Structure formats: C-alpha cells, structure tokens
Short mmCIF file of C-alpha atoms in Angstrom, two decimals:
data_model
loop_
_atom_site.label_atom_id
_atom_site.label_comp_id
_atom_site.label_asym_id
_atom_site.label_seq_id
_atom_site.Cartn_x
_atom_site.Cartn_y
_atom_site.Cartn_z
CA MET U 13 -30.31 8.62 -82.05
CA LYS U 14 -33.24 10.35 -83.67
CA HIS U 15 -31.43 10.99 -86.91
CA ILE U 16 -30.08 7.45 -87.04
CA PHE U 17 -33.69 6.30 -86.92
CA ALA U 18 -34.58 8.81 -89.63
CA GLN U 19 -31.74 7.45 -91.78
CA HIS U 20 -32.95 3.87 -91.45
CA LEU U 21 -36.45 5.02 -92.28
CA SER U 22 -35.20 6.74 -95.41
CA VAL U 23 -33.28 3.60 -96.45
CA LEU U 24 -36.44 1.58 -95.89
CA ARG U 25 -38.41 4.00 -98.04
CA THR U 26 -35.85 3.78 -100.85
CA ALA U 27 -35.83 -0.03 -100.64
CA THR U 28 -39.63 -0.18 -100.80
CA ARG U 29 -39.65 2.15 -103.78
CA ARG U 30 -37.17 -0.12 -105.55
CA ILE U 31 -39.34 -3.18 -104.98
CA PHE U 32 -42.05 -1.56 -107.08
CA ASN U 33 -39.73 -0.36 -109.81
CA PRO U 34 -40.88 -1.53 -112.27
CA PRO U 35 -44.26 -1.98 -110.54
CA LEU U 36 -45.35 -5.15 -112.33
CA ALA U 37 -42.12 -7.05 -111.60
CA GLY U 38 -42.42 -6.16 -107.92
CA LEU U 39 -46.05 -7.24 -107.73
CA LEU U 40 -45.28 -10.52 -109.49
CA ASN U 41 -42.46 -11.25 -107.06
CA ILE U 42 -44.70 -10.57 -104.09
CA MET U 43 -47.44 -12.70 -105.60
CA VAL U 44 -45.07 -15.63 -106.16
CA ILE U 45 -43.87 -15.41 -102.57
CA GLY U 46 -47.46 -15.07 -101.35
CA ILE U 47 -48.62 -18.16 -103.22
CA ALA U 48 -45.58 -20.17 -102.17
CA LEU U 49 -46.26 -19.34 -98.53
CA SER U 50 -50.02 -19.67 -98.66
CA LEU U 51 -49.84 -23.31 -99.79
CA PRO U 52 -48.24 -24.76 -96.63
CA ALA U 53 -49.79 -22.14 -94.36
CA GLY U 54 -53.26 -22.78 -95.80
CA MET U 55 -52.84 -26.54 -95.45
CA TYR U 56 -51.71 -25.98 -91.88
CA VAL U 57 -54.93 -24.05 -91.20
CA LEU U 58 -57.05 -26.84 -92.67
CA LEU U 59 -55.21 -29.41 -90.55
CA GLN U 60 -55.74 -27.33 -87.43
CA ASN U 61 -59.43 -27.25 -88.22
CA ALA U 62 -59.55 -31.00 -88.81
CA GLN U 63 -57.69 -31.69 -85.60
CA GLY U 64 -60.10 -29.49 -83.66
CA LEU U 65 -63.01 -31.38 -85.17
CA VAL U 66 -61.54 -34.77 -84.34
CA GLN U 67 -60.83 -33.81 -80.75
CA GLN U 68 -64.31 -32.42 -80.41
CA LEU U 69 -65.81 -35.65 -81.69
CA SER U 70 -63.64 -38.27 -80.07
CA GLY U 71 -61.84 -37.58 -76.87
CA THR U 72 -60.29 -40.98 -76.07
CA PRO U 73 -61.57 -44.27 -77.42
CA GLN U 74 -64.25 -46.05 -75.40
CA ILE U 75 -65.89 -49.46 -75.53
CA SER U 76 -69.63 -49.48 -75.15
CA VAL U 77 -70.91 -52.77 -73.74
CA PHE U 78 -74.63 -53.33 -74.28
CA LEU U 79 -76.27 -55.93 -72.05
CA SER U 80 -79.03 -58.23 -73.09
CA MET U 81 -82.49 -57.03 -72.10
CA ASP U 82 -83.01 -59.90 -69.63
CA ALA U 83 -79.96 -59.02 -67.49
CA LYS U 84 -80.81 -58.81 -63.78
CA ALA U 85 -79.25 -56.55 -61.16
CA ASP U 86 -76.92 -59.28 -59.80
CA ASP U 87 -75.86 -60.19 -63.36
CA ILE U 88 -74.97 -56.59 -63.85
CA GLU U 89 -73.03 -56.43 -60.59
CA LYS U 90 -71.12 -59.59 -61.46
CA LEU U 91 -70.23 -58.25 -64.88
CA ARG U 92 -69.17 -54.91 -63.41
CA LYS U 93 -66.67 -56.68 -61.13
CA GLN U 94 -65.39 -58.80 -63.96
CA LEU U 95 -64.86 -55.82 -66.17
CA ALA U 96 -63.27 -53.71 -63.45
CA GLN U 97 -60.74 -56.46 -62.66
CA HIS U 98 -59.69 -56.85 -66.28
CA PRO U 99 -56.04 -55.73 -66.62
CA ALA U 100 -56.62 -53.74 -69.83
CA VAL U 101 -59.46 -51.70 -68.33
CA GLU U 102 -58.84 -48.33 -66.73
CA ARG U 103 -62.30 -47.43 -65.53
CA VAL U 104 -65.84 -48.74 -65.86
CA GLU U 105 -68.96 -46.63 -65.94
CA PHE U 106 -72.49 -47.99 -65.70
CA VAL U 107 -75.19 -46.36 -67.79
CA PRO U 108 -78.68 -47.46 -66.75
CA ARG U 109 -81.22 -47.65 -69.56
CA ASP U 110 -83.34 -44.79 -68.20
CA GLN U 111 -80.39 -42.47 -68.04
CA ALA U 112 -79.40 -43.41 -71.59
CA LEU U 113 -82.86 -42.50 -72.79
CA GLN U 114 -82.69 -39.12 -71.05
CA GLN U 115 -79.33 -38.43 -72.68
CA LEU U 116 -80.66 -39.37 -76.05
CA LYS U 117 -83.56 -36.98 -75.63
CA GLN U 118 -81.36 -34.09 -74.65
CA SER U 119 -78.51 -34.45 -77.07
CA THR U 120 -80.15 -35.19 -80.38
CA GLY U 121 -83.33 -33.19 -80.49
CA LEU U 122 -85.36 -36.33 -81.09
CA ALA U 123 -87.44 -35.69 -77.95
CA ASP U 124 -90.71 -35.83 -79.85
CA VAL U 125 -89.96 -39.15 -81.43
CA ILE U 126 -88.73 -40.67 -78.17
CA GLY U 127 -91.69 -39.28 -76.28
CA GLY U 128 -93.92 -41.21 -78.64
CA LEU U 129 -92.37 -44.56 -77.71
CA GLU U 130 -94.36 -46.90 -75.46
CA LYS U 131 -91.39 -48.29 -73.62
CA ASN U 132 -87.67 -47.71 -73.38
CA PRO U 133 -86.00 -49.59 -76.23
CA LEU U 134 -82.49 -49.11 -74.83
CA PRO U 135 -80.56 -51.76 -72.90
CA ASP U 136 -78.43 -51.18 -69.82
CA ALA U 137 -74.86 -50.51 -70.76
CA PHE U 138 -71.31 -50.15 -69.50
CA VAL U 139 -68.90 -47.59 -70.86
CA ILE U 140 -65.38 -48.85 -70.55
CA HIS U 141 -62.39 -46.56 -70.59
CA PRO U 142 -59.54 -48.82 -71.62
CA LYS U 143 -55.93 -48.26 -70.72
CA PRO U 144 -54.08 -46.53 -73.56
CA GLY U 145 -53.22 -48.90 -76.38
CA ASN U 146 -53.23 -49.08 -80.13
CA ALA U 147 -56.15 -49.94 -82.37
CA GLN U 148 -55.29 -53.69 -82.35
CA THR U 149 -55.18 -54.19 -78.58
CA LEU U 150 -58.43 -52.28 -78.24
CA ASP U 151 -60.10 -54.49 -80.79
CA LYS U 152 -58.86 -57.61 -78.98
CA LEU U 153 -60.33 -56.31 -75.74
CA ARG U 154 -63.65 -55.64 -77.45
CA THR U 155 -63.83 -59.21 -78.81
CA GLU U 156 -63.01 -60.63 -75.39
CA ILE U 157 -65.70 -58.59 -73.66
CA GLY U 158 -68.17 -59.65 -76.33
CA THR U 159 -67.88 -63.26 -75.05
CA PHE U 160 -68.75 -62.36 -71.43
CA PRO U 161 -72.12 -63.63 -70.15
CA LYS U 162 -75.18 -61.41 -70.58
CA VAL U 163 -73.28 -59.20 -73.03
CA GLU U 164 -75.31 -58.62 -76.14
CA GLN U 165 -72.82 -56.49 -77.97
CA ALA U 166 -69.51 -54.71 -77.37
CA GLN U 167 -68.75 -51.75 -79.56
CA LEU U 168 -65.51 -49.90 -79.98
CA ASP U 169 -66.20 -46.17 -80.34
CA SER U 170 -63.95 -43.59 -81.85
CA VAL U 171 -61.26 -45.92 -83.04
CA TRP U 172 -61.77 -44.20 -86.37
CA ALA U 173 -60.78 -40.98 -84.63
CA TYR U 174 -57.59 -42.68 -83.52
CA LYS U 175 -56.87 -43.63 -87.09
CA LEU U 176 -57.80 -40.17 -88.34
CA GLU U 177 -55.49 -38.57 -85.84
CA ALA U 178 -52.64 -40.74 -87.03
CA LEU U 179 -53.51 -39.71 -90.56
CA LEU U 180 -53.49 -36.05 -89.54
CA LYS U 181 -50.06 -36.48 -87.97
CA PHE U 182 -48.85 -37.89 -91.25
CA ALA U 183 -50.40 -34.96 -93.12
CA THR U 184 -48.77 -32.48 -90.73
CA LEU U 185 -45.40 -34.00 -91.52
CA ALA U 186 -46.14 -33.69 -95.22
CA VAL U 187 -47.05 -30.02 -94.75
CA LEU U 188 -43.80 -29.47 -92.85
CA ILE U 189 -41.78 -30.95 -95.69
CA LEU U 190 -43.69 -28.82 -98.20
CA ALA U 191 -43.13 -25.72 -96.05
CA SER U 192 -39.38 -26.38 -95.86
CA LEU U 193 -39.12 -26.81 -99.61
CA LEU U 194 -41.13 -23.70 -100.37
CA SER U 195 -39.10 -21.73 -97.82
CA LEU U 196 -35.99 -22.68 -99.74
CA ALA U 197 -37.73 -21.54 -102.91
CA LEU U 198 -38.53 -18.22 -101.26
CA ILE U 199 -34.91 -17.74 -100.24
CA ALA U 200 -33.89 -18.56 -103.81
CA ILE U 201 -36.35 -16.01 -105.23
CA THR U 202 -35.00 -13.28 -102.96
CA PHE U 203 -31.42 -14.31 -103.66
CA ASN U 204 -31.97 -13.83 -107.36
CA THR U 205 -33.93 -10.59 -107.05
CA ILE U 206 -31.17 -9.10 -104.91
CA ARG U 207 -28.54 -10.25 -107.38
CA LEU U 208 -30.35 -8.33 -110.11
CA GLN U 209 -30.70 -5.35 -107.76
CA ILE U 210 -26.96 -5.36 -107.09
CA LEU U 211 -26.32 -5.39 -110.83
CA THR U 212 -28.66 -2.41 -111.37
CA GLN U 213 -27.16 -0.50 -108.46
CA ARG U 214 -23.62 -1.34 -109.49
CA ASP U 215 -22.65 2.28 -110.12
CA GLU U 216 -24.03 3.42 -106.80
CA ILE U 217 -22.19 0.67 -104.93
CA GLU U 218 -18.93 1.45 -106.69
CA VAL U 219 -19.18 5.20 -106.08
CA SER U 220 -20.23 4.67 -102.46
CA LYS U 221 -17.20 2.47 -101.85
CA LEU U 222 -14.95 5.10 -103.43
CA ILE U 223 -16.20 7.86 -101.18
CA GLY U 224 -15.90 5.92 -97.98
CA ALA U 225 -19.06 3.87 -97.44
CA SER U 226 -18.69 1.00 -95.01
CA ASN U 227 -19.88 -2.44 -96.04
CA GLY U 228 -22.77 -2.13 -93.60
CA PHE U 229 -23.95 1.05 -95.29
CA ILE U 230 -23.86 -0.61 -98.70
CA ARG U 231 -25.56 -3.79 -97.51
CA ARG U 232 -28.38 -2.06 -95.65
CA PRO U 233 -30.70 -1.11 -98.55
CA PHE U 234 -30.47 -4.63 -100.00
CA LEU U 235 -31.25 -6.29 -96.66
CA TYR U 236 -34.21 -3.95 -96.22
CA PHE U 237 -35.29 -4.74 -99.75
CA GLY U 238 -35.28 -8.48 -99.05
CA ALA U 239 -36.99 -8.19 -95.68
CA MET U 240 -39.64 -5.82 -97.01
CA GLN U 241 -40.34 -8.02 -100.03
CA GLY U 242 -40.64 -11.02 -97.72
CA LEU U 243 -43.01 -9.17 -95.42
CA LEU U 244 -45.21 -8.05 -98.32
CA GLY U 245 -45.20 -11.66 -99.59
CA GLY U 246 -46.31 -12.79 -96.13
CA ILE U 247 -49.14 -10.27 -96.15
CA ALA U 248 -50.14 -11.53 -99.61
CA ALA U 249 -50.17 -15.12 -98.26
CA TYR U 250 -52.32 -14.02 -95.31
CA LEU U 251 -54.81 -12.35 -97.64
CA ILE U 252 -54.92 -15.40 -99.93
CA ILE U 253 -55.65 -17.72 -96.99
CA THR U 254 -58.27 -15.45 -95.43
CA ALA U 255 -60.04 -14.93 -98.74
CA SER U 256 -59.98 -18.65 -99.62
CA LEU U 257 -61.40 -19.66 -96.23
CA ALA U 258 -64.13 -17.05 -96.52
CA LEU U 259 -65.01 -18.50 -99.92
CA LEU U 260 -64.99 -22.08 -98.57
CA ASN U 261 -67.02 -21.25 -95.48
CA ARG U 262 -70.23 -20.38 -97.30
CA PRO U 263 -70.82 -23.74 -99.02
CA LEU U 264 -69.46 -25.48 -95.92
CA ASN U 265 -72.11 -23.82 -93.79
CA THR U 266 -74.84 -25.05 -96.06
CA LEU U 267 -73.34 -28.50 -95.97
CA SER U 268 -73.01 -28.64 -92.20
CA GLN U 269 -76.56 -27.42 -91.77
CA LEU U 270 -77.73 -30.37 -93.82
CA TYR U 271 -76.05 -32.56 -91.21
CA ALA U 272 -77.75 -30.52 -88.47
CA SER U 273 -74.45 -29.26 -87.08
CA GLN U 274 -72.46 -26.07 -86.96
CA PHE U 275 -69.00 -26.13 -88.44
CA THR U 276 -66.98 -23.22 -89.75
CA LEU U 277 -63.33 -23.13 -90.77
CA HIS U 278 -61.30 -20.91 -88.50
CA SER U 279 -58.65 -18.74 -90.13
CA LEU U 280 -55.17 -18.10 -88.76
CA ASN U 281 -55.24 -16.85 -85.19
CA LEU U 282 -53.25 -13.80 -84.14
CA GLY U 283 -50.14 -15.71 -83.05
CA ASP U 284 -50.04 -17.79 -86.22
CA SER U 285 -50.57 -14.73 -88.41
CA LEU U 286 -47.71 -12.89 -86.72
CA SER U 287 -45.50 -15.97 -87.05
CA LEU U 288 -46.31 -16.16 -90.75
CA LEU U 289 -45.39 -12.51 -91.31
CA LEU U 290 -42.22 -12.66 -89.22
CA PHE U 291 -41.16 -15.90 -90.84
CA SER U 292 -41.57 -14.55 -94.36
CA LEU U 293 -39.78 -11.34 -93.37
CA TYR U 294 -36.91 -13.41 -91.98
CA LEU U 295 -36.71 -15.61 -95.08
CA GLY U 296 -36.55 -12.51 -97.30
CA TRP U 297 -33.84 -11.02 -95.13
CA LEU U 298 -31.89 -14.29 -95.18
CA GLY U 299 -32.10 -14.58 -98.97
CA ALA U 300 -30.92 -10.98 -99.30
CA TRP U 301 -28.09 -11.52 -96.83
CA LEU U 302 -26.83 -14.59 -98.67
CA SER U 303 -27.05 -12.79 -101.99
CA VAL U 304 -25.28 -9.67 -100.74
CA ALA U 305 -22.52 -11.72 -99.11
CA ARG U 306 -22.05 -13.58 -102.38
CA HIS U 307 -22.26 -10.72 -104.89
CA LEU U 308 -21.19 -7.50 -103.20
CA ALA U 309 -17.51 -8.44 -103.13
CA GLN U 310 -17.63 -8.74 -106.91
CA VAL U 311 -18.31 -5.03 -107.26
CA GLU U 312 -14.90 -3.52 -106.52
CA PRO U 313 -14.04 -0.04 -107.76
CA ARG U 314 -11.28 0.23 -110.31
CA MET X 17 0.57 14.88 -95.74
CA ILE X 18 1.20 12.56 -98.69
CA SER X 19 4.48 10.72 -98.90
CA PHE X 20 5.66 8.10 -101.43
CA ASN X 21 8.76 6.13 -100.64
CA GLN X 22 10.27 4.00 -103.43
CA VAL X 23 6.85 2.93 -104.63
CA ARG X 24 6.59 0.34 -107.36
CA LYS X 25 3.31 -0.72 -108.92
CA ARG X 26 3.17 -3.55 -111.37
CA TYR X 27 -0.14 -4.70 -112.86
CA PRO X 28 -0.90 -8.36 -113.47
CA GLY X 29 0.62 -9.24 -116.81
CA GLY X 30 3.91 -7.53 -116.01
CA TYR X 31 3.15 -3.94 -116.99
CA GLU X 32 5.02 -1.65 -114.63
CA ALA X 33 2.96 1.52 -114.09
CA LEU X 34 5.18 3.12 -111.46
CA SER X 35 8.84 2.41 -110.68
CA ASN X 36 10.68 3.68 -107.67
CA VAL X 37 8.57 6.78 -107.14
CA SER X 38 9.44 8.91 -104.10
CA PHE X 39 8.10 12.36 -103.24
CA GLU X 40 6.43 14.23 -100.44
CA ILE X 41 3.61 16.75 -100.41
CA ALA X 42 3.29 18.92 -97.32
CA GLN X 43 0.06 19.89 -95.64
CA GLY X 44 -1.69 22.72 -97.47
CA GLU X 45 0.46 22.28 -100.57
CA MET X 46 -0.96 22.28 -104.09
CA ALA X 47 0.84 20.04 -106.56
CA PHE X 48 0.29 19.11 -110.20
CA LEU X 49 1.00 15.72 -111.61
CA THR X 50 1.86 15.82 -115.32
CA GLY X 51 2.91 13.40 -117.99
CA HIS X 52 1.68 11.83 -121.21
CA SER X 53 -1.27 9.48 -121.00
CA GLY X 54 -0.20 6.11 -119.70
CA ALA X 55 2.62 7.67 -117.68
CA GLY X 56 1.08 6.44 -114.44
CA LYS X 57 -0.76 9.54 -113.20
CA SER X 58 -4.05 7.75 -112.49
CA THR X 59 -2.24 4.84 -110.88
CA LEU X 60 -0.44 7.21 -108.53
CA LEU X 61 -3.72 8.83 -107.45
CA LYS X 62 -5.33 5.43 -106.97
CA LEU X 63 -2.48 4.43 -104.67
CA VAL X 64 -3.20 7.47 -102.48
CA ALA X 65 -6.86 6.47 -102.16
CA ALA X 66 -5.95 2.80 -101.69
CA ILE X 67 -7.98 1.82 -104.76
CA GLU X 68 -4.78 0.10 -105.83
CA ARG X 69 -2.01 -1.17 -103.56
CA PRO X 70 1.74 -0.85 -104.23
CA ASN X 71 3.83 -3.95 -104.92
CA SER X 72 6.68 -2.49 -102.91
CA GLY X 73 7.53 0.73 -101.13
CA SER X 74 5.19 2.65 -98.91
CA VAL X 75 2.43 5.19 -99.43
CA LEU X 76 1.79 7.34 -96.37
CA VAL X 77 -1.25 9.56 -96.05
CA ASN X 78 -1.46 11.46 -92.77
CA ASN X 79 1.37 9.23 -91.52
CA GLN X 80 -0.76 6.18 -92.16
CA ASN X 81 0.56 3.43 -94.43
CA VAL X 82 -2.43 3.12 -96.73
CA GLY X 83 -0.90 0.26 -98.70
CA ALA X 84 -1.19 -1.91 -95.59
CA LEU X 85 -4.67 -0.83 -94.50
CA LYS X 86 -7.21 -3.54 -93.77
CA ALA X 87 -10.36 -3.54 -95.88
CA GLY X 88 -12.41 -2.48 -92.87
CA ALA X 89 -10.32 0.66 -92.39
CA LEU X 90 -10.54 1.85 -96.01
CA PRO X 91 -13.85 3.74 -95.62
CA PHE X 92 -12.35 5.93 -92.91
CA LEU X 93 -9.32 6.79 -95.05
CA ARG X 94 -11.53 7.71 -97.99
CA ARG X 95 -13.80 9.93 -95.91
CA ASN X 96 -10.82 12.20 -95.37
CA LEU X 97 -10.17 12.40 -99.10
CA GLY X 98 -12.10 14.26 -101.75
CA ILE X 99 -11.70 12.48 -105.07
CA ILE X 100 -12.57 13.97 -108.45
CA PHE X 101 -12.73 11.15 -110.94
CA GLN X 102 -11.67 11.29 -114.56
CA ASP X 103 -15.01 9.77 -115.60
CA HIS X 104 -16.97 11.80 -112.99
CA LYS X 105 -18.79 8.72 -111.62
CA LEU X 106 -22.01 10.66 -111.15
CA LEU X 107 -25.23 8.77 -110.43
CA PHE X 108 -27.92 9.40 -113.01
CA ASP X 109 -30.76 7.87 -110.98
CA ARG X 110 -30.92 10.95 -108.71
CA ASN X 111 -30.73 14.70 -109.03
CA VAL X 112 -27.78 17.03 -108.52
CA PHE X 113 -28.63 17.66 -104.87
CA ASP X 114 -28.79 13.95 -104.00
CA ASN X 115 -25.50 13.27 -105.79
CA VAL X 116 -23.74 15.74 -103.52
CA LEU X 117 -25.68 14.44 -100.52
CA LEU X 118 -24.30 10.88 -100.84
CA PRO X 119 -20.98 11.42 -98.98
CA LEU X 120 -22.85 13.03 -96.09
CA GLN X 121 -25.34 10.15 -95.95
CA ILE X 122 -22.40 7.78 -95.78
CA CYS X 123 -20.90 9.69 -92.86
CA GLY X 124 -24.29 9.81 -91.14
CA PHE X 125 -24.96 13.55 -91.00
CA ASP X 126 -28.44 14.59 -89.97
CA HIS X 127 -30.80 15.95 -92.55
CA LYS X 128 -30.72 19.67 -91.77
CA GLU X 129 -26.95 19.94 -91.49
CA SER X 130 -26.48 17.95 -94.72
CA ALA X 131 -28.85 20.16 -96.71
CA LYS X 132 -26.93 23.22 -95.56
CA ARG X 133 -23.59 21.72 -96.55
CA VAL X 134 -24.84 20.47 -99.91
CA ARG X 135 -26.12 23.93 -100.84
CA ALA X 136 -22.86 25.53 -99.71
CA ALA X 137 -20.87 23.11 -101.90
CA LEU X 138 -23.16 23.66 -104.89
CA ASP X 139 -22.90 27.41 -104.41
CA LYS X 140 -19.11 27.19 -104.43
CA VAL X 141 -19.10 25.54 -107.88
CA GLY X 142 -21.95 27.69 -109.22
CA LEU X 143 -24.58 24.95 -109.52
CA LEU X 144 -26.99 26.09 -106.81
CA LYS X 145 -29.71 26.85 -109.33
CA ARG X 146 -29.45 23.38 -110.87
CA GLU X 147 -29.94 21.33 -107.70
CA ARG X 148 -33.15 19.71 -108.94
CA ALA X 149 -31.71 18.84 -112.37
CA ASN X 150 -30.60 15.35 -113.34
CA PRO X 151 -26.83 15.25 -113.91
CA ILE X 152 -27.44 13.88 -117.40
CA ALA X 153 -28.94 17.26 -118.33
CA LEU X 154 -25.72 19.06 -117.36
CA SER X 155 -22.96 20.06 -119.75
CA GLY X 156 -19.51 18.47 -119.48
CA GLY X 157 -18.16 21.43 -117.51
CA GLU X 158 -21.14 21.41 -115.17
CA GLN X 159 -20.76 17.68 -114.58
CA GLN X 160 -17.13 18.25 -113.70
CA ARG X 161 -18.11 20.97 -111.23
CA LEU X 162 -20.79 18.72 -109.75
CA CYS X 163 -18.11 16.09 -109.21
CA ILE X 164 -16.02 18.73 -107.41
CA ALA X 165 -18.99 19.71 -105.22
CA ARG X 166 -19.41 16.07 -104.20
CA ALA X 167 -15.71 15.77 -103.42
CA ILE X 168 -15.61 18.85 -101.17
CA VAL X 169 -19.00 18.60 -99.41
CA ASN X 170 -17.39 16.50 -96.70
CA ARG X 171 -14.70 19.19 -96.18
CA PRO X 172 -11.79 16.79 -96.72
CA ALA X 173 -8.22 17.75 -95.85
CA ILE X 174 -6.92 16.29 -99.10
CA LEU X 175 -8.35 16.70 -102.58
CA LEU X 176 -7.30 14.40 -105.43
CA ALA X 177 -8.30 15.28 -108.98
CA ASP X 178 -7.71 13.03 -111.98
CA GLU X 179 -7.65 15.04 -115.23
CA PRO X 180 -10.29 17.52 -114.01
CA THR X 181 -9.94 19.65 -117.12
CA GLY X 182 -9.42 16.79 -119.53
CA ASN X 183 -12.37 17.26 -121.84
CA LEU X 184 -13.07 20.94 -121.26
CA ASP X 185 -12.34 23.99 -123.37
CA ALA X 186 -9.93 26.63 -122.06
CA ASP X 187 -12.53 28.90 -120.42
CA TYR X 188 -14.11 26.07 -118.42
CA ALA X 189 -10.66 24.80 -117.49
CA GLN X 190 -9.75 28.23 -116.10
CA ASP X 191 -12.96 28.26 -114.02
CA ILE X 192 -12.11 24.92 -112.52
CA MET X 193 -8.54 25.89 -111.78
CA ALA X 194 -9.82 29.01 -110.04
CA ILE X 195 -12.04 26.82 -107.83
CA PHE X 196 -9.04 24.64 -106.93
CA LYS X 197 -6.96 27.71 -106.08
CA SER X 198 -9.65 28.90 -103.70
CA PHE X 199 -9.45 25.57 -101.88
CA HIS X 200 -5.67 25.90 -101.77
CA GLN X 201 -6.09 29.26 -100.11
CA VAL X 202 -8.14 27.81 -97.27
CA GLY X 203 -5.49 25.20 -96.55
CA VAL X 204 -6.64 22.10 -98.42
CA THR X 205 -3.88 19.82 -99.72
CA LEU X 206 -4.38 19.26 -103.46
CA LEU X 207 -2.90 16.78 -105.90
CA ILE X 208 -4.13 17.35 -109.45
CA SER X 209 -3.18 15.30 -112.46
CA THR X 210 -3.29 16.82 -115.92
CA HIS X 211 -1.78 16.32 -119.35
CA ASP X 212 -2.86 19.82 -120.31
CA ALA X 213 0.24 22.05 -120.09
CA GLY X 214 -1.92 25.12 -120.82
CA VAL X 215 -3.42 25.25 -117.34
CA LEU X 216 0.03 25.33 -115.78
CA GLN X 217 1.44 28.38 -117.59
CA ASP X 218 0.14 31.05 -115.28
CA THR X 219 0.28 29.05 -112.08
CA ARG X 220 3.30 29.03 -109.83
CA VAL X 221 2.88 25.65 -108.13
CA ARG X 222 4.86 22.51 -107.73
CA VAL X 223 4.84 20.08 -110.67
CA LEU X 224 5.55 16.36 -110.51
CA ASN X 225 6.34 15.05 -113.96
CA LEU X 226 5.97 11.36 -114.72
CA ARG X 227 7.40 9.61 -117.75
CA ASN X 228 6.73 5.90 -118.26
CA GLY X 229 6.17 5.47 -114.55
CA VAL X 230 9.36 7.23 -113.50
CA LEU X 231 9.27 10.54 -111.66
CA GLN X 232 11.37 13.04 -113.71
CA THR X 233 11.41 16.31 -111.88
CA ALA X 234 9.85 17.73 -108.83
CA THR X 235 9.98 21.43 -109.57
CA SER X 236 9.18 23.88 -106.85
CA PRO X 237 7.46 27.19 -107.43
#
C-alpha cells in the first residue's frame, strides 16, 4: 500500500516536471487556462456581489402611501380598512408621522438638520406589502391606491430592484453560457497538449508496451499531467481574480465613501474557491483522458 | 516452453514471412535462429512476444496460445519474457539506471528492492560503473549490454534476442555470447537470432535455420 502510494507520487512528480519542460510553454499553457477560467469565475464573483447589494437594498417591493396633512384619525382608520380589504394587498402597516421622523433621524445621520426644524414636515403614511406580482400589477395597484380619498401620493419602492434582479438573472445565464464555452476550450487545450506529449513520449510508450506495461500504467502519467495542469490553471485563475478585486476595491472604497456608505467587493469564498480548483482539475483530467483514449492506440509497437 | 505448430505469417500485401513453421524448444534450452536477412527471424521472435499474430497455426508459450491472447492479457505474457531488440529501444531521456528500472516500475516493485535488482543486472553485464551515464554516451557494445540488463532485470523465464551481436566486432560478440551462456546455465530458456555464423562455431547448441520463411533444419547439439 505504502509503495503504491510512493509510485503514484513519483508519477505525479514526473508529470509535473514535464509540464514545465520547456518552462515557458508550460507557463503559457497555465496562463491561458487561468485567464479562460478567471473570466467566467470573475464575472460570477461580481454578480454575487451585485446580488448581495440588491438584496441588502430592496427586500421585497413595497408601496408607500402618504396621506394628506389634513387627514384625521377616523379618515386614517377608514383608509386602513379599505387598504386591508383590497385583494392584492398582503399586509398593511401604519407609520405615524412622529415615528417616521424618529426613523429618519436615526438612519441617515441628519439628526442635526432635523433637530433644527420647527415642526414635523412628514405626513402620516401606510406601508403596504403587496401580494407577490410582477412590476405591471404592482404599478396598477399603486395607481388605484393613489385615487383613494385623503391619499396625497402612492409610491412604489424597490421596483427597480425587481428589475435589477431580473437583469442579474439574465447576466447569470450569460455567465453560465460563457463558462460552458470556456470549459470546452480548456478541454481542447489539454487535449492538444496531451497529444503533443504522447508524440514526444512515443518511444517510452512503445518500449513500455513491449516490456509488459498495462494500459493503465501508460495512461497514468498523461492523466496526472492533465489534472495537474488543470489544477495549476485553476490556481492561476484564483490569483487573477483575487488580485483584480484587490485592485478594484481601492477606488471603489473611495467612491462608496463619497456616497457615505461602505461597500467592498467580496472575493471567492472558501467553497467557491475549492469548487473552482476541483472543476479545473477535473476539466484537465477529462481533456487528458479524451486525448489518451484517442491517441494512445495509435502508438503500437512494431 | 515455446512451441510452434504449422505457423504461417503473411504480411498485408501478400508477402509470406513464415510458412508452415513447426518446432519446439524445451524449458532451459538454448537455441539459435539463423538465416539470411529477410528469412523471417525477426517475425518469428515477434510471434513469440505477440507483437505480431500468426495467420494460421498456433504459437504456444508456457502452454498458452499467445496468438489468441486478448489485448488485456498481453502485458502479463510480456512480463515473463525478456526481449533484446535489434535496435535496442533504449530511452535517451533518462540514465542507464532508470532504463533498467522501467520493467520493475511496470511490475510495481518497491523502490529498495528495485534498486537492488537493477544494480545486480548492471553488474552482470559489466555496466555498474556507468549507471549515471546517459545511454547515448555508451558505445554500441555497451548499449547492447544495457539492453540485456533491462531484459533480465525482471528475471524472466524466457529470453528472446534479435541479432544481439549484429553490429559488434568479434570480441564484443564473444562477451555477449558468454553472458547468454551464463543465463543458460541458470536455467533460462533462450532463443537467439543471428546471421553471424562466427558466433556459432565454438558453441554446441541447437540451431534453427530459416530460409525464405521455411524452417530448413533443426540440428541438435
């Protein structure tokens, strides 16, 4: 058992040495794989960041209903019932003007400015949580509520987030297509590299077959070669993404500070990083396997 | 150990390399295969190692019909054979030691045992001091001996040699023949092809003579 492990280790070492022989060709191959992988993986990271931001900002869409300043308590009660009975409404929440002012003070850091006001400029308001629907039905509901008595204005919040989320879904699909295409490219790169390897190692393969090597023995170094090259490509992609995000984060910080908020791009988390490395290793192995299956039979001793 | 029964080998294009060849070599026997070049000596050896397959007749090695072996079983047949190739088939991307190590790696020996066996094989052919050299730096005779070391490191029961003295001068050829005789003495079955009648004069062994693919005589010692 121990020496079988040692044998595999020695095959792995030989395969790795062959990747870097000649060194420049090996590095170029790894770089090509790294770039090919970093494109979809990097876009995936950006999308994850955008999705996080959208969720943080939106939650679910709401309709804010602002009442006119002269609305009395029984007007408010009547409106509350009307709203609550509406079939498209899930839940109604009343926000008294004083509470709204308090919230404004706490959440925006404008306490000084608000403190300087003589009286509360905010109207009473309802926050309506509509039943799930698309952007059109929500807009129809908003218009309808706008015509109710004592309603000054009805505003549909976060419908832009809805739209943005749909856009992000579209972008995710685009990234998936790109990832599939570049994965095929990666398999093709490995396929070709292994073909060249088989040609260079032709003598060794032929002699090995003549002195009793099984097909598994002959295949092994090429499979290790492909898998190792894929793994190194994956590591290259990881480094490219991490470095690019670090570069982007500095100007982004400055920018977000100008908008008085904190936003940094998160890099790949542990699970995603491992998936990236395993995936690239697997693609390399697959390319090598296809190539070996195709080309090894052509080297028959004579 | 090796038995041919009415073996015919015809190459694509109609050239008949062997016709109706029948003979038997017993375990521990040493036999020479002679004939002009193109007589079918190499083809006969290739049939034993299942590098080529007969068109008709049967080739038995260790009572196994090698002509009918499945591809998956070939490695196990060849591990029991030591083959010395006419063109050596040495690998120039590794040193002498690693060339001899290859058969042991294929059989999965552990590192310590392999190193011991490789050195023993190199010692037998007188190349122990050259183990770090690249085969390309060796003379023709040394390359031939390296090829022998690789063939015997696995301690095969049968040794096949295709023109092992082909390109060597008489002294080197004698050396190599002496090495083969020492294997014969420890019970290895040998089948050696040669077109060099000189090496046969002072040996009293069996000779199989081929002419245009037909076995002429099977003289006994």
